[in-house]
Amino acid sequence: DTGVSQNPRHKITKRGQNVTFRCDPISEHNRLYWYRQTLGQGPEFLTYFQNEAQLEKSRLLSDRFSAERPKGSFSTLEIQRTEQGDSAMYLCASSYRDPRDTQYFGPGTRLTVL
Amino acid sequence: DAKTTQPNSMESNEEEPVHLPCNHSTISGTDYIHWYRQLPSQGPEYVIHGLTSNVNNRMASLAIAEDRKSSTLILHRATLRDAAVYYCILTPGNSGYALNFGKGTSLLVTP
């Protein structure tokens, strides 16, 4: 298994454009998380899926943000009408429902909104 | 959510032991103590976790105070590759949870 992968690794966009990121979790991991990290800060939780069900959303996830995990495997995070404040690293993590529930993180997608 | 307090930064010499402290005075009886670290330009990675007893794995040791209000992550011999931000995180038991990272401790390792 190659771990959690995220694409693209970098995205530069103009304000007002829509962007979509993809996360491929470790196979057989049924939980998938999205986090956002700005410079000098720790990652902040955005949302969480168990299989295809989105079970929790942070208040940070404004209505411009939407996340899906249609078949309980890969997930997409879309940001509509991007703003400069959306510039950040977007991290995806997955875990398997066992007593430890350790989260394994991908390398992230760095978004720059001009 | 119970909060943790960590020093902003620490420095260590290479091949010396490192003790990274974490205070969590409002921890509840079912909260687990997790440590993750984030190397530069990478996503966070799991280091270790525990509930009440001290824990050891190939990466580190976790020493938990008897009253569970503090814990210490121990790196037995720091290497340059251990330079990272270390996060102490409490989680409410063994169900799915969002990690509350905070700012962590930035560890500098000097040769």
Short mmCIF file of C-alpha atoms in Angstrom, two decimals:
data_model
loop_
_atom_site.label_atom_id
_atom_site.label_comp_id
_atom_site.label_asym_id
_atom_site.label_seq_id
_atom_site.Cartn_x
_atom_site.Cartn_y
_atom_site.Cartn_z
CA ASP A 1 0.00 0.00 0.00
CA THR A 2 1.37 3.39 -0.98
CA GLY A 3 -0.41 5.42 1.68
CA VAL A 4 -2.81 8.32 1.33
CA SER A 5 -2.42 10.22 -1.93
CA GLN A 6 -3.66 13.68 -2.81
CA ASN A 7 -3.94 15.44 -6.14
CA PRO A 8 -2.96 17.92 -7.22
CA ARG A 9 -0.06 18.70 -4.91
CA HIS A 10 -0.17 22.37 -5.80
CA LYS A 11 -2.93 24.55 -7.20
CA ILE A 12 -2.77 28.23 -8.10
CA THR A 13 -6.04 29.87 -8.98
CA LYS A 14 -7.56 33.30 -9.33
CA ARG A 15 -10.06 34.65 -6.87
CA GLY A 16 -13.59 33.64 -7.78
CA GLN A 17 -12.65 30.41 -9.53
CA ASN A 18 -13.76 26.95 -8.39
CA VAL A 19 -11.22 24.30 -7.43
CA THR A 20 -11.51 20.60 -6.67
CA PHE A 21 -9.05 18.41 -4.79
CA ARG A 22 -8.96 14.63 -4.68
CA CYS A 23 -7.92 12.29 -1.88
CA ASP A 24 -7.32 8.57 -2.26
CA PRO A 25 -7.20 6.93 1.16
CA ILE A 26 -5.40 3.76 2.15
CA SER A 27 -7.46 0.89 0.77
CA GLU A 28 -9.91 -0.65 3.24
CA HIS A 29 -9.81 2.46 5.44
CA ASN A 30 -13.42 3.35 6.02
CA ARG A 31 -12.85 6.73 7.65
CA LEU A 32 -11.66 9.79 5.77
CA TYR A 33 -10.93 13.25 7.12
CA TRP A 34 -10.19 16.66 5.60
CA TYR A 35 -8.13 19.30 7.41
CA ARG A 36 -6.86 22.76 6.48
CA GLN A 37 -3.54 24.20 7.59
CA THR A 38 -2.40 27.80 7.27
CA LEU A 39 1.17 28.95 7.72
CA GLY A 40 2.44 28.63 11.28
CA GLN A 41 -0.70 26.95 12.55
CA GLY A 42 -1.62 23.34 13.24
CA PRO A 43 -4.09 21.58 10.97
CA GLU A 44 -7.77 22.42 11.56
CA PHE A 45 -10.52 19.85 11.09
CA LEU A 46 -12.98 20.43 8.26
CA THR A 47 -15.06 17.29 7.80
CA TYR A 48 -15.15 13.52 8.30
CA PHE A 49 -16.66 10.56 6.45
CA GLN A 50 -17.34 7.05 7.55
CA ASN A 51 -17.72 5.08 4.33
CA GLU A 52 -19.84 7.34 2.11
CA ALA A 53 -21.64 9.13 4.96
CA GLN A 54 -20.45 12.59 5.95
CA LEU A 55 -20.79 12.40 9.73
CA GLU A 56 -19.28 15.65 10.96
CA LYS A 57 -18.61 19.11 9.57
CA SER A 58 -16.70 21.93 11.20
CA ARG A 59 -18.13 25.43 11.28
CA LEU A 60 -15.04 26.30 9.23
CA LEU A 61 -16.69 24.51 6.31
CA SER A 62 -18.64 27.40 4.83
CA ASP A 63 -21.33 26.86 2.20
CA ARG A 64 -18.69 27.47 -0.48
CA PHE A 65 -17.05 24.21 0.53
CA SER A 66 -18.45 20.80 -0.31
CA ALA A 67 -16.97 17.37 0.19
CA GLU A 68 -18.09 14.04 -1.19
CA ARG A 69 -17.11 10.43 -0.90
CA PRO A 70 -19.56 8.83 -3.32
CA LYS A 71 -18.55 5.19 -3.16
CA GLY A 72 -16.84 5.18 0.19
CA SER A 73 -13.41 5.15 -1.43
CA PHE A 74 -11.84 8.37 -2.78
CA SER A 75 -13.08 11.79 -1.72
CA THR A 76 -13.25 15.21 -3.35
CA LEU A 77 -13.21 18.61 -1.72
CA GLU A 78 -14.56 21.47 -3.82
CA ILE A 79 -14.23 25.15 -3.05
CA GLN A 80 -16.50 27.45 -5.02
CA ARG A 81 -15.81 31.14 -5.65
CA THR A 82 -12.40 30.96 -4.02
CA GLU A 83 -11.20 33.83 -1.83
CA GLN A 84 -7.66 34.80 -0.88
CA GLY A 85 -8.37 33.56 2.65
CA ASP A 86 -8.81 30.06 1.26
CA SER A 87 -5.07 29.90 0.56
CA ALA A 88 -3.80 27.04 2.71
CA MET A 89 -2.60 23.45 2.72
CA TYR A 90 -5.52 21.02 2.48
CA LEU A 91 -4.72 17.71 4.15
CA CYS A 92 -6.55 14.42 3.88
CA ALA A 93 -6.27 11.56 6.34
CA SER A 94 -7.75 8.09 6.56
CA SER A 95 -8.15 5.55 9.30
CA TYR A 96 -9.51 2.07 9.87
CA ARG A 97 -12.13 1.52 12.47
CA ASP A 98 -10.05 -0.25 15.09
CA PRO A 99 -9.43 0.63 18.73
CA ARG A 100 -6.47 2.87 17.89
CA ASP A 101 -8.12 4.72 14.98
CA THR A 102 -4.73 6.15 14.01
CA GLN A 103 -5.07 8.70 11.23
CA TYR A 104 -2.68 8.46 8.30
CA PHE A 105 -2.14 11.71 6.44
CA GLY A 106 -1.44 12.46 2.82
CA PRO A 107 1.11 15.03 1.65
CA GLY A 108 -1.53 17.71 1.18
CA THR A 109 -2.61 20.02 -1.61
CA ARG A 110 -1.26 23.56 -1.37
CA LEU A 111 -3.78 26.09 -2.66
CA THR A 112 -2.76 29.63 -3.56
CA VAL A 113 -5.54 32.06 -4.45
CA LEU A 114 -4.31 35.16 -6.27
CA ASP B 1 -12.95 19.56 24.18
CA ALA B 2 -10.16 19.21 26.73
CA LYS B 3 -7.20 21.40 25.87
CA THR B 4 -3.47 20.75 25.90
CA THR B 5 -0.61 23.15 26.59
CA GLN B 6 2.82 22.68 25.05
CA PRO B 7 5.92 24.88 24.87
CA ASN B 8 6.19 26.71 21.57
CA SER B 9 9.69 25.45 20.87
CA MET B 10 12.49 23.29 22.22
CA GLU B 11 16.03 22.61 21.18
CA SER B 12 18.12 19.47 21.49
CA ASN B 13 21.53 18.23 20.49
CA GLU B 14 21.78 15.30 18.13
CA GLU B 15 21.96 11.89 19.83
CA GLU B 16 20.72 13.35 23.12
CA PRO B 17 17.39 12.32 24.68
CA VAL B 18 14.50 14.77 24.28
CA HIS B 19 11.59 15.17 26.67
CA LEU B 20 8.62 17.00 25.19
CA PRO B 21 6.06 18.01 27.85
CA CYS B 22 2.31 18.39 27.52
CA ASN B 23 -0.14 19.62 30.12
CA HIS B 24 -3.79 18.54 29.96
CA SER B 25 -5.25 19.38 33.35
CA THR B 26 -8.88 19.10 32.15
CA ILE B 27 -8.49 15.60 30.71
CA SER B 28 -11.47 13.33 31.27
CA GLY B 29 -11.29 9.71 32.33
CA THR B 30 -11.93 8.36 28.83
CA ASP B 31 -9.65 10.71 26.88
CA TYR B 32 -6.71 9.15 25.07
CA ILE B 33 -3.42 11.05 24.76
CA HIS B 34 -2.07 11.02 21.21
CA TRP B 35 1.14 12.44 19.79
CA TYR B 36 1.60 13.28 16.15
CA ARG B 37 4.49 15.06 14.49
CA GLN B 38 4.81 17.00 11.28
CA LEU B 39 8.09 17.16 9.43
CA PRO B 40 8.69 20.17 7.17
CA SER B 41 6.55 20.11 4.02
CA GLN B 42 4.85 16.84 4.98
CA GLY B 43 1.51 15.79 6.43
CA PRO B 44 1.37 14.88 10.12
CA GLU B 45 2.34 11.37 11.17
CA TYR B 46 1.29 9.32 14.17
CA VAL B 47 3.92 8.85 16.85
CA ILE B 48 2.32 7.18 19.85
CA HIS B 49 -0.75 7.14 22.06
CA GLY B 50 -1.77 5.99 25.53
CA LEU B 51 -4.53 6.07 28.11
CA THR B 52 -3.10 5.49 31.59
CA SER B 53 0.05 3.39 31.38
CA ASN B 54 3.39 4.37 29.92
CA VAL B 55 3.83 3.20 26.34
CA ASN B 56 6.84 2.38 24.18
CA ASN B 57 7.15 1.86 20.46
CA ARG B 58 9.94 1.98 17.91
CA MET B 59 9.65 5.74 17.53
CA ALA B 60 9.30 6.99 21.08
CA SER B 61 8.07 6.49 24.63
CA LEU B 62 5.10 8.13 26.29
CA ALA B 63 5.20 8.77 30.02
CA ILE B 64 1.82 9.60 31.56
CA ALA B 65 1.56 11.19 34.99
CA GLU B 66 -0.33 9.24 37.61
CA ASP B 67 -3.10 11.87 37.75
CA ARG B 68 -3.08 12.00 33.90
CA LYS B 69 -2.90 15.78 33.96
CA SER B 70 0.37 15.79 32.07
CA SER B 71 2.42 13.58 29.80
CA THR B 72 5.87 13.55 28.24
CA LEU B 73 6.95 12.31 24.85
CA ILE B 74 10.45 10.92 25.03
CA LEU B 75 12.73 10.58 22.02
CA HIS B 76 15.59 8.46 23.28
CA ARG B 77 18.23 9.67 20.83
CA ALA B 78 17.32 12.68 18.74
CA THR B 79 18.43 12.70 15.14
CA LEU B 80 18.30 15.52 12.63
CA ARG B 81 15.30 13.75 11.07
CA ASP B 82 13.38 14.27 14.31
CA ALA B 83 13.25 18.03 13.76
CA ALA B 84 9.52 18.63 13.44
CA VAL B 85 6.47 20.12 15.10
CA TYR B 86 5.14 17.74 17.76
CA TYR B 87 1.46 17.83 18.65
CA CYS B 88 -0.10 16.49 21.85
CA ILE B 89 -3.78 15.76 21.25
CA LEU B 90 -6.58 14.41 23.44
CA THR B 91 -9.25 12.26 21.84
CA PRO B 92 -12.54 11.18 23.41
CA GLY B 93 -12.24 7.43 23.32
CA ASN B 94 -12.10 5.06 20.41
CA SER B 95 -14.74 6.27 17.99
CA GLY B 96 -14.12 8.44 14.95
CA TYR B 97 -12.81 11.81 15.98
CA ALA B 98 -11.43 15.07 14.67
CA LEU B 99 -7.89 15.77 15.83
CA ASN B 100 -7.50 19.15 17.54
CA PHE B 101 -3.88 19.92 16.74
CA GLY B 102 -3.22 23.26 18.41
CA LYS B 103 0.17 24.86 17.68
CA GLY B 104 2.43 22.11 18.98
CA THR B 105 6.09 22.26 19.93
CA SER B 106 8.65 23.01 17.27
CA LEU B 107 11.70 20.84 17.96
CA LEU B 108 15.06 21.97 16.65
CA VAL B 109 17.84 19.38 16.61
CA THR B 110 21.37 20.65 16.23
CA PRO B 111 24.39 18.56 15.22
#
